[in-house]
CSV table of C-alpha atoms and ligand atoms in Angstrom, one decimal:
chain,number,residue,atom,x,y,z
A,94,UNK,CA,-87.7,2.3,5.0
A,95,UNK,CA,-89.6,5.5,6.5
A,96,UNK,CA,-91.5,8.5,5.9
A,97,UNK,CA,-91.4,10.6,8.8
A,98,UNK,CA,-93.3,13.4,8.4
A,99,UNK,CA,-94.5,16.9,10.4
A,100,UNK,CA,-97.5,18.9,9.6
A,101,UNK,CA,-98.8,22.1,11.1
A,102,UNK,CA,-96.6,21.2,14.0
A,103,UNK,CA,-96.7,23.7,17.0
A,104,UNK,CA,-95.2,23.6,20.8
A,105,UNK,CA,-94.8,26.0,23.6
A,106,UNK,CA,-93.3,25.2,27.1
A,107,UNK,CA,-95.4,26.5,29.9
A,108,UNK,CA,-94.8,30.3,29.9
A,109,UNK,CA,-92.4,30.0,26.9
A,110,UNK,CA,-92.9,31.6,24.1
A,111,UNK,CA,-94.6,29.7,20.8
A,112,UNK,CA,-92.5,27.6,19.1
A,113,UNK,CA,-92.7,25.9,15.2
A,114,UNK,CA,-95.4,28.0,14.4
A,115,UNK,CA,-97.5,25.3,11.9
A,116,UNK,CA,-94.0,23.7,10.8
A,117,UNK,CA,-94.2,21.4,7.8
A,118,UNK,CA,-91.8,19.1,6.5
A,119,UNK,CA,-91.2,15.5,5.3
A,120,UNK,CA,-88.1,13.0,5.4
A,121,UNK,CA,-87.7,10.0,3.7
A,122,UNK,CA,-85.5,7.4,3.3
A,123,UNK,CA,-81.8,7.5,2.1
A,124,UNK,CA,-81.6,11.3,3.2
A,125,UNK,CA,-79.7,13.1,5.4
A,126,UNK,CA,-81.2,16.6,6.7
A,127,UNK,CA,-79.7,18.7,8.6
A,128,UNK,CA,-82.0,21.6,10.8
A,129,UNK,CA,-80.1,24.4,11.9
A,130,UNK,CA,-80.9,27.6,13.1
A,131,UNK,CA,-79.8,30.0,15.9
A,132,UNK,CA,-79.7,28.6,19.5
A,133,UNK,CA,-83.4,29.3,21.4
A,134,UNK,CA,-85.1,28.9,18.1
A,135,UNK,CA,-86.5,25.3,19.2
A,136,UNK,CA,-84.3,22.3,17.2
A,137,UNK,CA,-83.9,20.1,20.2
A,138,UNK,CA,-87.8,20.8,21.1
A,139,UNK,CA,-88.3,19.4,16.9
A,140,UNK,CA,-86.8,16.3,17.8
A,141,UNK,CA,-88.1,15.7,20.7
A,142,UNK,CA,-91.6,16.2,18.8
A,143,UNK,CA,-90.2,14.3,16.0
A,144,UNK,CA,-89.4,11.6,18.5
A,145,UNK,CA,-92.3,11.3,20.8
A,146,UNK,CA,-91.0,12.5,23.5
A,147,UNK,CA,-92.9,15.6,23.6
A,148,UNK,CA,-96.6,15.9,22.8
A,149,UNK,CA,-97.6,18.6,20.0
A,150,UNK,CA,-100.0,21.4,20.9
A,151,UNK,CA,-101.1,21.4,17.6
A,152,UNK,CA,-100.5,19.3,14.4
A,153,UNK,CA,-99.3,15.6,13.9
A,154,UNK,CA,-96.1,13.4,13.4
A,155,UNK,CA,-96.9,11.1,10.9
A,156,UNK,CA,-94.9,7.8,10.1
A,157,UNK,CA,-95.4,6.4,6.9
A,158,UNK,CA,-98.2,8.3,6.8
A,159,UNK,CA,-100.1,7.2,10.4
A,160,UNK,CA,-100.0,9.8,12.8
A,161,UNK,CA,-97.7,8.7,15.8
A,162,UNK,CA,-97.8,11.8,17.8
A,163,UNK,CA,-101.2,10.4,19.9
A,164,UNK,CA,-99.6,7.2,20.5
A,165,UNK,CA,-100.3,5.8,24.1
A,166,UNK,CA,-97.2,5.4,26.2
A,167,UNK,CA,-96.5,1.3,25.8
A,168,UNK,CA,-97.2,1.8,22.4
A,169,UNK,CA,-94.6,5.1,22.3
A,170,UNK,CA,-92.0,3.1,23.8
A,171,UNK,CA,-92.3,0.0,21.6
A,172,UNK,CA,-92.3,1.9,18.1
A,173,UNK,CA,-89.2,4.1,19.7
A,174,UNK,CA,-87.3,0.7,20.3
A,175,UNK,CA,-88.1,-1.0,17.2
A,176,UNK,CA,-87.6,2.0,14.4
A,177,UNK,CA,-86.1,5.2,16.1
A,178,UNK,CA,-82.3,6.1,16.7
A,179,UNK,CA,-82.0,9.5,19.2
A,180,UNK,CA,-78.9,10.7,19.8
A,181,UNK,CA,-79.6,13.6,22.9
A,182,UNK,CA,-77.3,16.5,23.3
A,183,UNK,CA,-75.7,15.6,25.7
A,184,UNK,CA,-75.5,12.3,25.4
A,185,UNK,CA,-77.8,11.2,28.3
A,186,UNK,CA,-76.2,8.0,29.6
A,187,UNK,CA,-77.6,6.4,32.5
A,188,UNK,CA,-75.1,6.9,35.2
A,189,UNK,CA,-75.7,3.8,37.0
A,190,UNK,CA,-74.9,0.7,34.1
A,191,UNK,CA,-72.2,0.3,32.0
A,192,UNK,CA,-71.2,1.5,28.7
A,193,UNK,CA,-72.7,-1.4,27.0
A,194,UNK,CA,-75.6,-2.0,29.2
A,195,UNK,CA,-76.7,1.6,28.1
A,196,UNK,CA,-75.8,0.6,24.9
A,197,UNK,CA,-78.4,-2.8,25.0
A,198,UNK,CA,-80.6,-0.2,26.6
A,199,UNK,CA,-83.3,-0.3,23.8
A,200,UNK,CA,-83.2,-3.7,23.2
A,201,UNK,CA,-85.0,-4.6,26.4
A,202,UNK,CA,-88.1,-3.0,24.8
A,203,UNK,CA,-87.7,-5.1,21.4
A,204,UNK,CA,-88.0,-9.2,20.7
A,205,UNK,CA,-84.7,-10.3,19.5
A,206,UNK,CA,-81.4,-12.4,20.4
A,207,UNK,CA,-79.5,-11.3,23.7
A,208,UNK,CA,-76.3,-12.7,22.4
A,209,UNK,CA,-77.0,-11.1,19.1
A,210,UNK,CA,-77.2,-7.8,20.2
A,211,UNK,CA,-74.0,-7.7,22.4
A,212,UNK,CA,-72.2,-8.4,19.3
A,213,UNK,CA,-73.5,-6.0,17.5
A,214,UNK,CA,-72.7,-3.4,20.6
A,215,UNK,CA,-69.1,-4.2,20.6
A,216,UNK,CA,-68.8,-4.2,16.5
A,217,UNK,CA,-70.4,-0.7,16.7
A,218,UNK,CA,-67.8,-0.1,19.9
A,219,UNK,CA,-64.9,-0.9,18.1
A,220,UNK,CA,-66.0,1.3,15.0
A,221,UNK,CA,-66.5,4.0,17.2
A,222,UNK,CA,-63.3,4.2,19.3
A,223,UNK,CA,-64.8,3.0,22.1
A,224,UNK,CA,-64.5,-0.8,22.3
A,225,UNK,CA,-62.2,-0.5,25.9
A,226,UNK,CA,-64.7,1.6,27.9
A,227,UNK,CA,-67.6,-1.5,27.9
A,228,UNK,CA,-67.5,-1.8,31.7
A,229,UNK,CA,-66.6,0.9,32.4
A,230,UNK,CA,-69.5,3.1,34.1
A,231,UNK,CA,-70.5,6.7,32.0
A,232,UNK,CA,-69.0,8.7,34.7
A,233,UNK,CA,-65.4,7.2,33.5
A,234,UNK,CA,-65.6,8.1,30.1
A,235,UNK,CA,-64.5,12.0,28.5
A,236,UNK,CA,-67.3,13.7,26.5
A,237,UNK,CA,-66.4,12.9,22.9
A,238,UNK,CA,-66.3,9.1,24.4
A,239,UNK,CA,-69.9,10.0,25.9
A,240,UNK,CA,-71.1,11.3,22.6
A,241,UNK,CA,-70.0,8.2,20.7
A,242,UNK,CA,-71.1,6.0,23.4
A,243,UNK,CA,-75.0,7.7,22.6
A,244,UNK,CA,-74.1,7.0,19.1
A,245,UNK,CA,-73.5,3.0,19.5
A,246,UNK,CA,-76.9,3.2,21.5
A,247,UNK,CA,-78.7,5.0,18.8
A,248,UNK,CA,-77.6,2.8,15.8
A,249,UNK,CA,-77.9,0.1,17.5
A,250,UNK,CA,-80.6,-2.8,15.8
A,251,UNK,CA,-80.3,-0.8,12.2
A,252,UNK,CA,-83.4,1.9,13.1
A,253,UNK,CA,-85.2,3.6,10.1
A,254,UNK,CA,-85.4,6.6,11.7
A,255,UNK,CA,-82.3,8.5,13.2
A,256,UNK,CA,-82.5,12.2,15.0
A,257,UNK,CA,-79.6,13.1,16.4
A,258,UNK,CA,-78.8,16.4,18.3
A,259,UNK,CA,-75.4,18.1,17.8
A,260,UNK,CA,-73.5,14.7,17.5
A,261,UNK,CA,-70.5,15.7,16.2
A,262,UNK,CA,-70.5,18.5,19.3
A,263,UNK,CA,-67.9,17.5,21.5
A,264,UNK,CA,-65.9,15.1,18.5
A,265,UNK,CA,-62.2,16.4,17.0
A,266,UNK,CA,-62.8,16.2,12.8
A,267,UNK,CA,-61.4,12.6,12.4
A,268,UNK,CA,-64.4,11.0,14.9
A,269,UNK,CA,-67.1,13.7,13.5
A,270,UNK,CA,-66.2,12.0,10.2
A,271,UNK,CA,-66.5,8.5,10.7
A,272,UNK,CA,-69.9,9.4,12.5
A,273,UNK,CA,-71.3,10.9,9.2
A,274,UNK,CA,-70.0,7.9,7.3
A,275,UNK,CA,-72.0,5.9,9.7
A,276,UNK,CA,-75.4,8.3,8.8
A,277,UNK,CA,-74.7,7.7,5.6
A,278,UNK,CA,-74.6,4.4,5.2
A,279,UNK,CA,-77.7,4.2,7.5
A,280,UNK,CA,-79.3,6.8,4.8
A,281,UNK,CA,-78.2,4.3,2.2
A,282,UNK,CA,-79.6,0.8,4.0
A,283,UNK,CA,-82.8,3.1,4.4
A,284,UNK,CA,-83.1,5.3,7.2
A,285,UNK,CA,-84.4,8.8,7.3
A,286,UNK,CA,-81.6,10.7,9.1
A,287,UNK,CA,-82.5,14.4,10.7
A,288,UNK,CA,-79.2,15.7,12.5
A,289,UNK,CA,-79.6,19.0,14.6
A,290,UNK,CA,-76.7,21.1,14.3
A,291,UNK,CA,-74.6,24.5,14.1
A,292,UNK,CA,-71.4,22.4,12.4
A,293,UNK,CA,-70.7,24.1,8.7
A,294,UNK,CA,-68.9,20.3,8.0
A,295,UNK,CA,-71.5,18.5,8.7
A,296,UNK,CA,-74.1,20.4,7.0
A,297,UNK,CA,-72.3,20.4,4.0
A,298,UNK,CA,-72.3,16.5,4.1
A,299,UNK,CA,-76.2,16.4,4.3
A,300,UNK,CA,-78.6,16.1,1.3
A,301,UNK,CA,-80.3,19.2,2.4
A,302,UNK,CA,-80.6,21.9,4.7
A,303,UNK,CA,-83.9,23.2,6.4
A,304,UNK,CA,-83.9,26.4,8.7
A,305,UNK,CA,-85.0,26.6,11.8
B,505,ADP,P1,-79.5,24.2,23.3
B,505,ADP,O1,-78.0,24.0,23.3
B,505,ADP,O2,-80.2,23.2,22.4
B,505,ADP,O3,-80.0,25.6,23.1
B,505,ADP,P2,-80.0,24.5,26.0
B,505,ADP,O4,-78.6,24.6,26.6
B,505,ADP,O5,-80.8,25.7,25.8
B,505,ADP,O6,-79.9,23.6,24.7
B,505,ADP,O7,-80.8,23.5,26.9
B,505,ADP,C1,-80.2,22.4,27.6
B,505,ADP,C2,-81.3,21.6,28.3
B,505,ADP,O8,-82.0,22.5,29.2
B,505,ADP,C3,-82.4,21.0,27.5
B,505,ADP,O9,-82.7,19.8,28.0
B,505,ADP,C4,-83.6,22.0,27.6
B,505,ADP,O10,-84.8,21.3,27.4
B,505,ADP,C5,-83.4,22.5,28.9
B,505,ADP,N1,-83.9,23.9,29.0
B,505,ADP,C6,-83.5,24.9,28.1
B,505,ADP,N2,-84.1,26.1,28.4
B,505,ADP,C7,-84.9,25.8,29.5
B,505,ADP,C8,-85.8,26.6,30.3
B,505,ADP,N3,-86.0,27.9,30.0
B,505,ADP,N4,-86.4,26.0,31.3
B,505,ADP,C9,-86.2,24.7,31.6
B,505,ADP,N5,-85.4,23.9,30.9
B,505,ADP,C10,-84.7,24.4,29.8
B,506,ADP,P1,-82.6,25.1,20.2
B,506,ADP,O1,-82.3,23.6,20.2
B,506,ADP,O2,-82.9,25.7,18.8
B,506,ADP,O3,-81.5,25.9,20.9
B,506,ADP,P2,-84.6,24.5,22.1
B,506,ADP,O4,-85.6,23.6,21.5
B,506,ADP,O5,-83.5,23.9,23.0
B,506,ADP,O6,-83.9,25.4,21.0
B,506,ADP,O7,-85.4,25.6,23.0
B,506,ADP,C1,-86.3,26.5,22.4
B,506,ADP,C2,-86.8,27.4,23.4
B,506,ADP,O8,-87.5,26.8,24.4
B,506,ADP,C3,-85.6,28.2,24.2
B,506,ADP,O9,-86.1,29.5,24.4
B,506,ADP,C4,-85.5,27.4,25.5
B,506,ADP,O10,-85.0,28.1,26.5
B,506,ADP,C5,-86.9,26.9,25.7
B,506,ADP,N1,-87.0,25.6,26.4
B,506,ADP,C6,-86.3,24.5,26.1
B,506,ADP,N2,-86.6,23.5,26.9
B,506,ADP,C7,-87.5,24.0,27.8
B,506,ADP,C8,-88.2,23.5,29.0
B,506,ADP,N3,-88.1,22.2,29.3
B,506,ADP,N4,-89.0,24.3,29.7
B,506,ADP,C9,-89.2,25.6,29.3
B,506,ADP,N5,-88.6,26.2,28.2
B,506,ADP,C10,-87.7,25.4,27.5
């Protein structure tokens, strides 16, 4: 389980305008939140807060109530691997593995069994549509196939915290749903799930709503 929590959060790319002026907000376990908000107003830059990837200029993340956002890189890396999902916009495969090599991606950075965690991969695959395109290499694949692709990588070892970034973007309203049935159950087993995104479907599928 997680608490995942911002406070007094603030960010501004170099020259940019201020962004998340001292933004508060919590998310627990067994939720699903969706942020939305018009495009510029700084949901991707959230997550990317949210998930260590950017540094705050002022306020903290806190997990479980330890503030994460001062983390040291190794350390960054390992807590990613071990408890965080991301799902990036646009997918963000690495161009030069396969499908599932990019899916194993974040178990290189955990303990745990190889053989395991392939299986998993192609259970996940299979759910997902994608179960044909292992060996295949990212540049092969259509968009939607991308975006569910990112979605096997991010669910990947059961994390406890899942951001995800327009998932259902480039997905037709049968694949959009069994992704939200996969959030769910997540939510269920325990995760704290934040999705980013304009879709009025998905919202209405979250527990709640926060605008950006
Ligand atoms: P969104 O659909 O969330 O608004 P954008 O299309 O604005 O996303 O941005 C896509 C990518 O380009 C992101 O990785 C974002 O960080 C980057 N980006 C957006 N605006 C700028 C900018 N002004 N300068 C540099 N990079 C940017
Ligand atoms: P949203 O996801 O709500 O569309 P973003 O977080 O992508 O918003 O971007 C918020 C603002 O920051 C936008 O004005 C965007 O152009 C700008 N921005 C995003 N990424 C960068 C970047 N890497 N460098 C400079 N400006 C950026």
């Amino acid at each position: 389980t997680a608490r995942l929590a911002a406070s007094g959060l603030g960010f501004r790319y170099e020259a940019g305008t201020p962004l998340l002026e001292e933004w508060t907000a919590g998310f627990s376990s067994g939720e699903v939140v969706a942020v939305t908000g018009p495009s510029g107003r700084g949901k991707s830059t959230l997550l990317y807060l949210l998930g260590l990837m950017l540094a705050p200029a002022s306020g903290e993340v806190l997990l479980d109530g330890r503030p994460i956002h001062s983390l040291g890189d190794a350390a960054c890396a390992r807590l990613r691997a071990e408890r965080y999902g991301f799902v990036f916009q646009d997918a963000a495969l690495d161009q030069s593995r396969t499908v599932l090599d990019n899916i194993l991606e974040t178990t290189l950075y955990r303990r745990g069994d190889r053989r395991r965690d392939a299986r998993l991969a192609r259970e996940l695959m299979e759910r997902f549509g994608v179960a044909l395109r292992a060996d295949a290499k990212p540049g092969q694949v259509s968009g939607g196939q991308a975006q569910r692709i990112a979605l096997c990588r991010a669910l990947l070892g059961d994390p406890d915290v899942i951001l995800a970034d327009e998932p259902t973007g480039n997905l037709d309203p049968g694949s959009s749903d069994v992704v939200v049935d996969a959030f769910r159950e997540r939510a269920v087993s325990g995760a704290a799930v934040v999705i980013v995104t304009h879709d009025p479907a998905l919202v209405a599928r979250c527990d709640r709503e926060i605008p950006l």
